[in-house]
Coordinates of C-alpha atoms in Angstrom, one line a residue:
M2 CA 8.2 -25.1 -14.2
N3 CA 6.5 -27.9 -12.4
K4 CA 4.8 -30.5 -14.5
E5 CA 1.1 -30.8 -14.3
I6 CA 0.1 -33.7 -12.0
E7 CA -2.7 -35.8 -13.3
N8 CA -3.4 -37.5 -9.9
P9 CA -2.3 -35.0 -7.2
P10 CA -0.6 -36.7 -4.2
V11 CA -2.1 -36.6 -0.8
N12 CA -1.1 -33.5 1.2
P13 CA 1.2 -34.9 3.9
I14 CA 0.6 -32.0 6.2
N15 CA -3.2 -32.0 6.0
P16 CA -4.8 -34.9 4.0
M17 CA -8.1 -33.0 3.9
F18 CA -6.5 -30.2 1.9
P19 CA -5.6 -31.2 -1.6
I20 CA -2.7 -30.0 -3.6
R21 CA -4.0 -27.6 -6.2
A22 CA -2.7 -27.4 -9.7
S23 CA -0.6 -24.5 -11.1
K24 CA -2.2 -21.9 -13.3
V25 CA 0.1 -22.8 -16.3
H26 CA 0.0 -26.5 -17.3
T27 CA 2.7 -26.5 -19.9
R28 CA 6.5 -25.9 -19.9
L29 CA 7.2 -22.4 -21.3
D30 CA 10.0 -21.8 -23.7
Y31 CA 11.4 -18.9 -21.7
T32 CA 14.3 -18.3 -24.0
S33 CA 12.0 -17.9 -27.0
I34 CA 9.6 -15.6 -25.1
L35 CA 12.4 -13.4 -23.8
K36 CA 13.9 -13.1 -27.3
K37 CA 10.6 -12.1 -28.7
A38 CA 10.1 -9.6 -25.9
W39 CA 13.5 -8.1 -26.6
E40 CA 12.9 -7.9 -30.4
G41 CA 9.8 -5.9 -29.6
Y42 CA 12.0 -3.5 -27.5
D43 CA 15.2 -3.1 -29.6
A44 CA 15.8 -5.7 -32.4
S45 CA 19.1 -4.0 -33.3
K46 CA 20.8 -5.4 -30.1
T47 CA 21.6 -9.1 -30.1
I48 CA 21.3 -11.4 -27.1
K49 CA 24.3 -13.5 -26.4
E50 CA 23.3 -15.4 -23.2
I51 CA 20.1 -15.8 -21.0
E52 CA 20.7 -17.0 -17.5
D53 CA 17.9 -18.0 -15.1
I54 CA 18.7 -16.4 -11.7
S55 CA 15.3 -17.1 -10.1
A56 CA 14.9 -17.8 -6.4
M57 CA 12.8 -20.8 -7.4
V58 CA 10.3 -20.2 -4.6
S59 CA 7.6 -18.6 -6.7
T60 CA 6.3 -19.2 -10.2
N61 CA 7.9 -15.9 -11.4
H62 CA 11.2 -16.2 -13.2
V63 CA 14.1 -13.7 -13.2
F64 CA 16.8 -13.8 -15.9
R65 CA 20.1 -12.1 -16.5
I66 CA 20.4 -11.2 -20.2
T67 CA 23.9 -10.5 -21.6
F68 CA 24.2 -9.0 -25.1
T69 CA 27.0 -9.5 -27.7
D70 CA 28.4 -6.1 -26.6
D71 CA 28.5 -7.3 -23.0
D72 CA 25.7 -5.0 -21.8
I73 CA 23.5 -6.7 -19.2
I74 CA 19.8 -6.3 -18.2
I75 CA 17.5 -8.1 -15.9
A76 CA 14.2 -9.6 -17.2
K77 CA 11.2 -10.7 -15.1
L78 CA 8.7 -13.1 -16.6
S79 CA 5.4 -13.6 -14.7
Y80 CA 2.0 -15.2 -15.1
F81 CA 0.8 -14.6 -11.6
G82 CA -2.4 -12.5 -11.2
K83 CA -3.7 -10.4 -14.1
Y84 CA -1.8 -8.7 -16.9
E85 CA -3.6 -5.4 -16.2
H86 CA -2.5 -5.5 -12.5
F87 CA 1.1 -6.3 -13.5
K88 CA 1.2 -3.4 -16.0
E89 CA -0.5 -1.1 -13.5
D90 CA 1.9 -2.0 -10.7
H91 CA 5.1 -1.6 -12.7
R92 CA 4.0 1.8 -14.1
I93 CA 3.3 3.0 -10.5
I94 CA 6.7 1.6 -9.3
H95 CA 8.5 3.3 -12.2
S96 CA 6.8 6.6 -11.4
L97 CA 7.7 6.2 -7.7
S98 CA 11.3 5.4 -8.5
N99 CA 11.6 8.7 -10.4
N100 CA 9.8 10.8 -7.8
L101 CA 11.5 9.6 -4.6
L102 CA 13.9 12.2 -3.4
Y103 CA 17.3 12.0 -1.7
P104 CA 18.4 9.7 -0.1
F105 CA 16.1 7.2 -1.8
E106 CA 16.3 8.5 -5.4
N107 CA 18.2 5.5 -6.6
L108 CA 16.7 2.9 -4.2
L109 CA 14.4 1.1 -6.6
A110 CA 15.4 -0.9 -9.6
K111 CA 14.3 1.0 -12.7
S112 CA 12.3 -0.5 -15.6
L113 CA 13.3 0.0 -19.2
L114 CA 11.1 2.5 -21.1
K115 CA 10.0 2.6 -24.7
N116 CA 8.2 5.7 -25.9
N117 CA 8.4 7.1 -22.4
R118 CA 6.4 4.2 -20.9
V119 CA 7.4 1.1 -19.1
Y120 CA 7.9 -1.6 -21.8
I121 CA 5.9 -4.7 -21.1
Y122 CA 5.7 -7.6 -23.5
R123 CA 2.7 -9.9 -23.4
Y124 CA 2.9 -13.5 -24.6
K125 CA -0.4 -15.2 -25.2
H126 CA -0.6 -18.8 -26.6
G127 CA -3.4 -21.1 -25.9
K128 CA -4.1 -21.0 -22.1
T129 CA -0.7 -19.4 -21.4
D130 CA -0.7 -15.7 -20.7
A131 CA 2.7 -14.4 -19.6
W132 CA 4.4 -11.0 -19.3
V133 CA 7.9 -9.7 -19.4
V134 CA 9.4 -6.5 -18.0
F135 CA 13.0 -5.4 -18.3
Y136 CA 15.1 -3.7 -15.6
N137 CA 18.5 -2.1 -15.4
P138 CA 20.6 -4.2 -13.1
T139 CA 20.4 -3.2 -9.4
R140 CA 23.5 -2.0 -7.6
I141 CA 23.9 -4.0 -4.4
L142 CA 26.1 -3.1 -1.4
D143 CA 25.8 -5.0 1.9
R144 CA 23.3 -7.6 2.9
L145 CA 22.0 -7.7 6.4
P146 CA 22.9 -10.9 8.3
R147 CA 20.4 -13.7 8.5
R148 CA 19.8 -12.9 12.2
L149 CA 20.0 -9.2 13.0
E150 CA 21.7 -7.8 16.1
E151 CA 20.1 -5.0 18.1
H152 CA 21.9 -2.2 16.3
H153 CA 20.7 -3.6 13.0
I154 CA 17.1 -3.5 14.2
I155 CA 17.4 0.0 15.5
K156 CA 18.8 1.3 12.3
L157 CA 16.3 -0.6 10.1
G158 CA 13.4 0.8 12.1
E159 CA 14.6 4.3 11.5
Q160 CA 15.3 3.7 7.8
V161 CA 11.9 2.2 7.1
G162 CA 10.2 5.1 8.9
K163 CA 12.1 7.5 6.7
F164 CA 11.4 5.5 3.5
H165 CA 7.6 5.3 4.3
K166 CA 7.7 9.1 4.8
A167 CA 9.4 9.5 1.4
C168 CA 6.7 7.3 -0.2
S169 CA 4.0 9.3 1.4
R170 CA 5.4 12.5 0.0
A171 CA 5.4 11.0 -3.5
K172 CA 2.0 9.4 -3.4
N173 CA 0.0 12.3 -5.0
V174 CA 1.9 12.2 -8.2
L175 CA 1.6 8.4 -8.9
P176 CA -0.8 6.8 -11.3
K177 CA -4.0 5.5 -9.8
S178 CA -4.3 1.9 -8.6
S179 CA -7.4 -0.3 -9.0
K180 CA -6.6 -2.8 -6.3
T181 CA -7.9 -2.5 -2.7
L182 CA -8.1 -4.8 0.2
R183 CA -11.8 -5.0 -0.2
T184 CA -11.7 -5.9 -3.9
D185 CA -9.2 -8.7 -3.2
I186 CA -11.3 -10.2 -0.4
A187 CA -14.4 -9.8 -2.5
A188 CA -12.7 -11.8 -5.2
L189 CA -12.0 -14.6 -2.8
Q190 CA -15.5 -14.5 -1.5
Y191 CA -16.8 -14.9 -5.1
Q192 CA -14.5 -17.9 -5.7
L193 CA -15.8 -19.5 -2.5
E194 CA -19.4 -19.0 -3.7
V195 CA -18.9 -20.3 -7.3
N196 CA -16.5 -23.2 -6.6
E197 CA -15.8 -23.9 -2.9
K198 CA -14.4 -27.3 -3.7
Q199 CA -11.2 -25.8 -5.0
F200 CA -10.5 -24.8 -1.3
G201 CA -10.9 -28.3 0.1
S202 CA -13.9 -29.5 2.1
A203 CA -17.1 -27.6 2.8
M204 CA -15.9 -27.1 6.3
Q205 CA -12.7 -25.5 5.1
A206 CA -14.6 -23.3 2.7
D207 CA -16.9 -22.2 5.6
F208 CA -13.8 -21.5 7.7
L209 CA -12.5 -19.2 4.9
K210 CA -15.8 -17.4 4.5
Y211 CA -15.8 -16.8 8.3
H212 CA -12.4 -15.1 8.1
C213 CA -13.3 -13.1 5.1
D214 CA -16.4 -11.8 6.9
L215 CA -14.4 -11.1 10.0
F216 CA -11.8 -9.1 8.1
L217 CA -14.5 -6.9 6.5
K218 CA -16.3 -6.5 9.8
N219 CA -13.1 -5.6 11.7
R220 CA -11.6 -3.2 9.1
S221 CA -14.5 -0.8 9.9
K222 CA -13.5 -0.7 13.6
Y223 CA -10.3 1.1 13.4
N224 CA -11.0 4.5 11.9
M225 CA -9.4 3.3 8.7
S226 CA -10.6 6.3 6.7
S227 CA -7.8 8.1 8.5
F228 CA -5.1 5.6 7.3
E229 CA -2.9 7.0 4.6
I230 CA -2.6 5.0 1.3
I231 CA 1.0 4.9 0.1
P232 CA 3.1 2.5 -2.1
V233 CA 3.9 -0.7 -0.1
F234 CA 6.1 -3.6 -1.2
I235 CA 4.8 -6.1 1.5
D236 CA 7.4 -8.8 0.8
W237 CA 10.5 -7.6 2.6
N238 CA 13.2 -10.2 3.3
I239 CA 17.0 -10.3 3.7
G240 CA 17.4 -11.3 0.1
N241 CA 15.6 -8.4 -1.7
F242 CA 17.2 -5.3 -0.3
S243 CA 20.7 -4.0 0.5
V244 CA 22.2 -1.4 2.8
T245 CA 25.2 0.9 3.0
P246 CA 28.1 0.2 5.4
N247 CA 26.2 2.7 7.7
L248 CA 23.1 0.4 7.5
E249 CA 21.1 2.9 5.4
L250 CA 18.7 1.5 2.8
Y251 CA 20.6 1.4 -0.5
S252 CA 18.7 -0.7 -3.0
R253 CA 15.5 -2.8 -3.2
W254 CA 14.3 -5.2 -5.9
D255 CA 11.7 -7.9 -6.4
Y256 CA 8.2 -6.3 -6.6
D257 CA 5.9 -9.4 -6.6
W258 CA 3.4 -8.1 -4.0
F259 CA 3.6 -4.3 -4.6
R260 CA 0.4 -2.4 -4.1
M261 CA -1.0 1.0 -3.1
S262 CA -2.3 0.5 0.4
Y263 CA -1.7 1.1 4.1
R264 CA 1.9 1.2 5.4
I265 CA 0.8 -1.4 8.0
L266 CA 0.9 -4.1 5.3
D267 CA 4.7 -3.8 5.3
F268 CA 5.1 -4.5 9.0
Y269 CA 4.4 -8.2 9.2
F270 CA 7.4 -8.9 6.9
F271 CA 9.6 -6.5 8.8
S272 CA 8.7 -8.5 12.0
R273 CA 10.0 -11.6 10.1
V274 CA 13.2 -9.8 9.1
V275 CA 14.0 -8.8 12.7
S276 CA 12.7 -12.0 14.3
D277 CA 14.8 -14.0 16.7
R278 CA 14.6 -17.0 14.3
G279 CA 16.2 -14.9 11.6
D280 CA 15.9 -15.5 7.8
R281 CA 15.2 -19.2 7.0
T282 CA 15.5 -21.2 3.8
V283 CA 12.4 -23.1 4.6
F284 CA 9.8 -20.7 5.8
S285 CA 6.4 -20.4 7.3
Y286 CA 4.1 -17.4 8.0
V287 CA 3.4 -17.5 11.7
I288 CA 2.0 -14.5 13.4
N289 CA 4.2 -14.8 16.5
T290 CA 7.0 -12.6 15.1
M291 CA 4.8 -9.6 15.7
M292 CA 4.8 -10.2 19.4
E293 CA 8.6 -10.4 19.8
D294 CA 10.4 -7.7 21.8
R295 CA 12.7 -7.4 18.8
F296 CA 9.8 -6.3 16.6
I297 CA 8.6 -3.8 19.3
L298 CA 12.2 -2.4 19.3
F299 CA 11.9 -2.0 15.5
L300 CA 8.5 -0.2 15.9
K301 CA 9.9 2.1 18.6
E302 CA 12.6 3.3 16.3
Y303 CA 10.2 3.6 13.4
H304 CA 7.7 5.6 15.6
K305 CA 10.4 8.1 16.5
V306 CA 10.7 9.3 12.9
N307 CA 7.2 8.4 11.5
P308 CA 4.6 8.2 14.3
I309 CA 2.2 5.2 14.3
T310 CA -1.4 5.4 15.8
A311 CA -2.9 2.9 18.2
D312 CA -5.6 2.0 15.6
E313 CA -2.9 1.1 13.1
I314 CA -1.3 -1.2 15.6
R315 CA -4.8 -2.8 16.2
F316 CA -5.1 -3.2 12.5
L317 CA -1.9 -5.2 12.3
K318 CA -3.7 -8.5 12.9
E319 CA -6.2 -7.7 10.1
S320 CA -3.3 -6.9 7.7
Y321 CA -1.9 -10.3 8.6
R322 CA -5.3 -12.0 8.1
F323 CA -5.6 -10.3 4.8
F324 CA -2.1 -11.5 3.8
I325 CA -3.0 -15.1 4.6
L326 CA -6.4 -15.0 2.9
N327 CA -5.2 -13.1 -0.2
Y328 CA -1.6 -14.1 -0.9
V329 CA -1.5 -17.6 0.6
I330 CA -5.1 -18.9 0.0
K331 CA -6.5 -17.0 -3.0
D332 CA -3.2 -16.5 -5.0
G333 CA -0.9 -19.1 -3.4
K334 CA -1.5 -21.8 -6.0
F335 CA -0.6 -19.3 -8.7
F336 CA 2.3 -17.6 -7.1
F337 CA 4.3 -20.1 -5.0
N338 CA 5.8 -23.2 -6.6
E339 CA 3.9 -26.4 -5.9
Q340 CA 5.9 -27.5 -2.9
Y341 CA 5.5 -24.2 -1.1
A342 CA 1.8 -23.7 -2.1
Q343 CA 1.0 -27.1 -0.6
K344 CA 2.9 -26.4 2.6
L345 CA 1.7 -22.8 3.2
Q346 CA -2.0 -23.4 2.3
A347 CA -2.2 -26.4 4.7
E348 CA -0.6 -24.4 7.4
A349 CA -3.0 -21.5 6.8
F350 CA -5.9 -23.8 8.0
E351 CA -3.9 -25.5 10.8
I352 CA -1.9 -22.6 12.2
Y353 CA -2.1 -19.2 10.6
L354 CA -5.8 -18.3 10.6
P355 CA -6.6 -19.9 13.9
S356 CA -3.8 -17.8 15.5
V357 CA -5.0 -14.4 14.3
D358 CA -7.4 -13.7 17.2
R359 CA -5.7 -16.0 19.7
D360 CA -2.0 -15.0 19.6
F361 CA -1.8 -11.3 18.7
D362 CA -2.1 -8.8 21.5
A363 CA -2.2 -5.2 20.1
E364 CA -2.3 -3.7 23.6
K365 CA 1.1 -5.0 24.4
I366 CA 2.6 -3.1 21.5
I367 CA 0.4 0.0 22.1
D368 CA 1.6 0.2 25.7
A369 CA 5.2 -0.3 24.7
L370 CA 5.0 2.6 22.3
G371 CA 3.1 4.8 24.8
L372 CA 0.1 5.2 22.6
K373 CA -3.5 5.7 23.6

């Protein structure tokens, strides 16, 4: 965990935008929390070793727990968002993992159950509110290369199209979700009204209000009542899924931004996976990857197995605007570690939000797919 900074340093990217503090201001004793969580699950089994295997980009932590009998499980500890949403999401994901049919029946990492429900341990002490969920270790085959070749993109488009169809078929048997795009944007609007200073200057707060209003206005344009709501994982990157030697989806883990929503929310991250830049250690969230020919190739292959509508393509820029407003601006200070929160939030003002209506051309993609 990052230490709380009493006098936050000047933001080197945008001095007008301050570095915001993390939600949790004390170092957590992860080992103690994990041991208590496991005791609540099965005190008869003794932990031998706890290893932090986190990516260190977010405030979430992932651990490999080895027991004295050499059994292994994975634990995720989170304090991002709300406990109720964390619990809701993991129960939906578990239900989905059990209701996906061949060839995706073993794709998702499965949570451990107790009394036929996903076991979630909640740790509350002072201002700290953290939650732990346990998983069976995920089997991993091949990773895609950092920069995909054309045959990788073609196969990935086909596979994602099939996976979204499988999620669509399972959607009617999943638990209900309370989160919507509208409720998340409304939460940001409320924060802007009650404490706009946390987002920087009055001018920056007004800029965010403008984009919130624009999102709500534009989402009514595109016949969105016809858009299907399915499970979407949003954050797809080379490091959180594996494929078979034939490039078929094999396993997926890391569910930080899961939600029940429109499949279009997944597409921005797939544009990053297939982008000419490839996977990067130091990353940004520019919109331009959705205008690359490589992404259009991905969409063409997807469209062959799971047709997309022109209105969904037009909504792509709004799904990107939502991602920046919700996950970078509203929740970035809670989710990303301090270094990335600082960088990404500054870039949101300087680069991401100004580019939404300037740099995305839906008609180019619609023409390429032969849509009307």
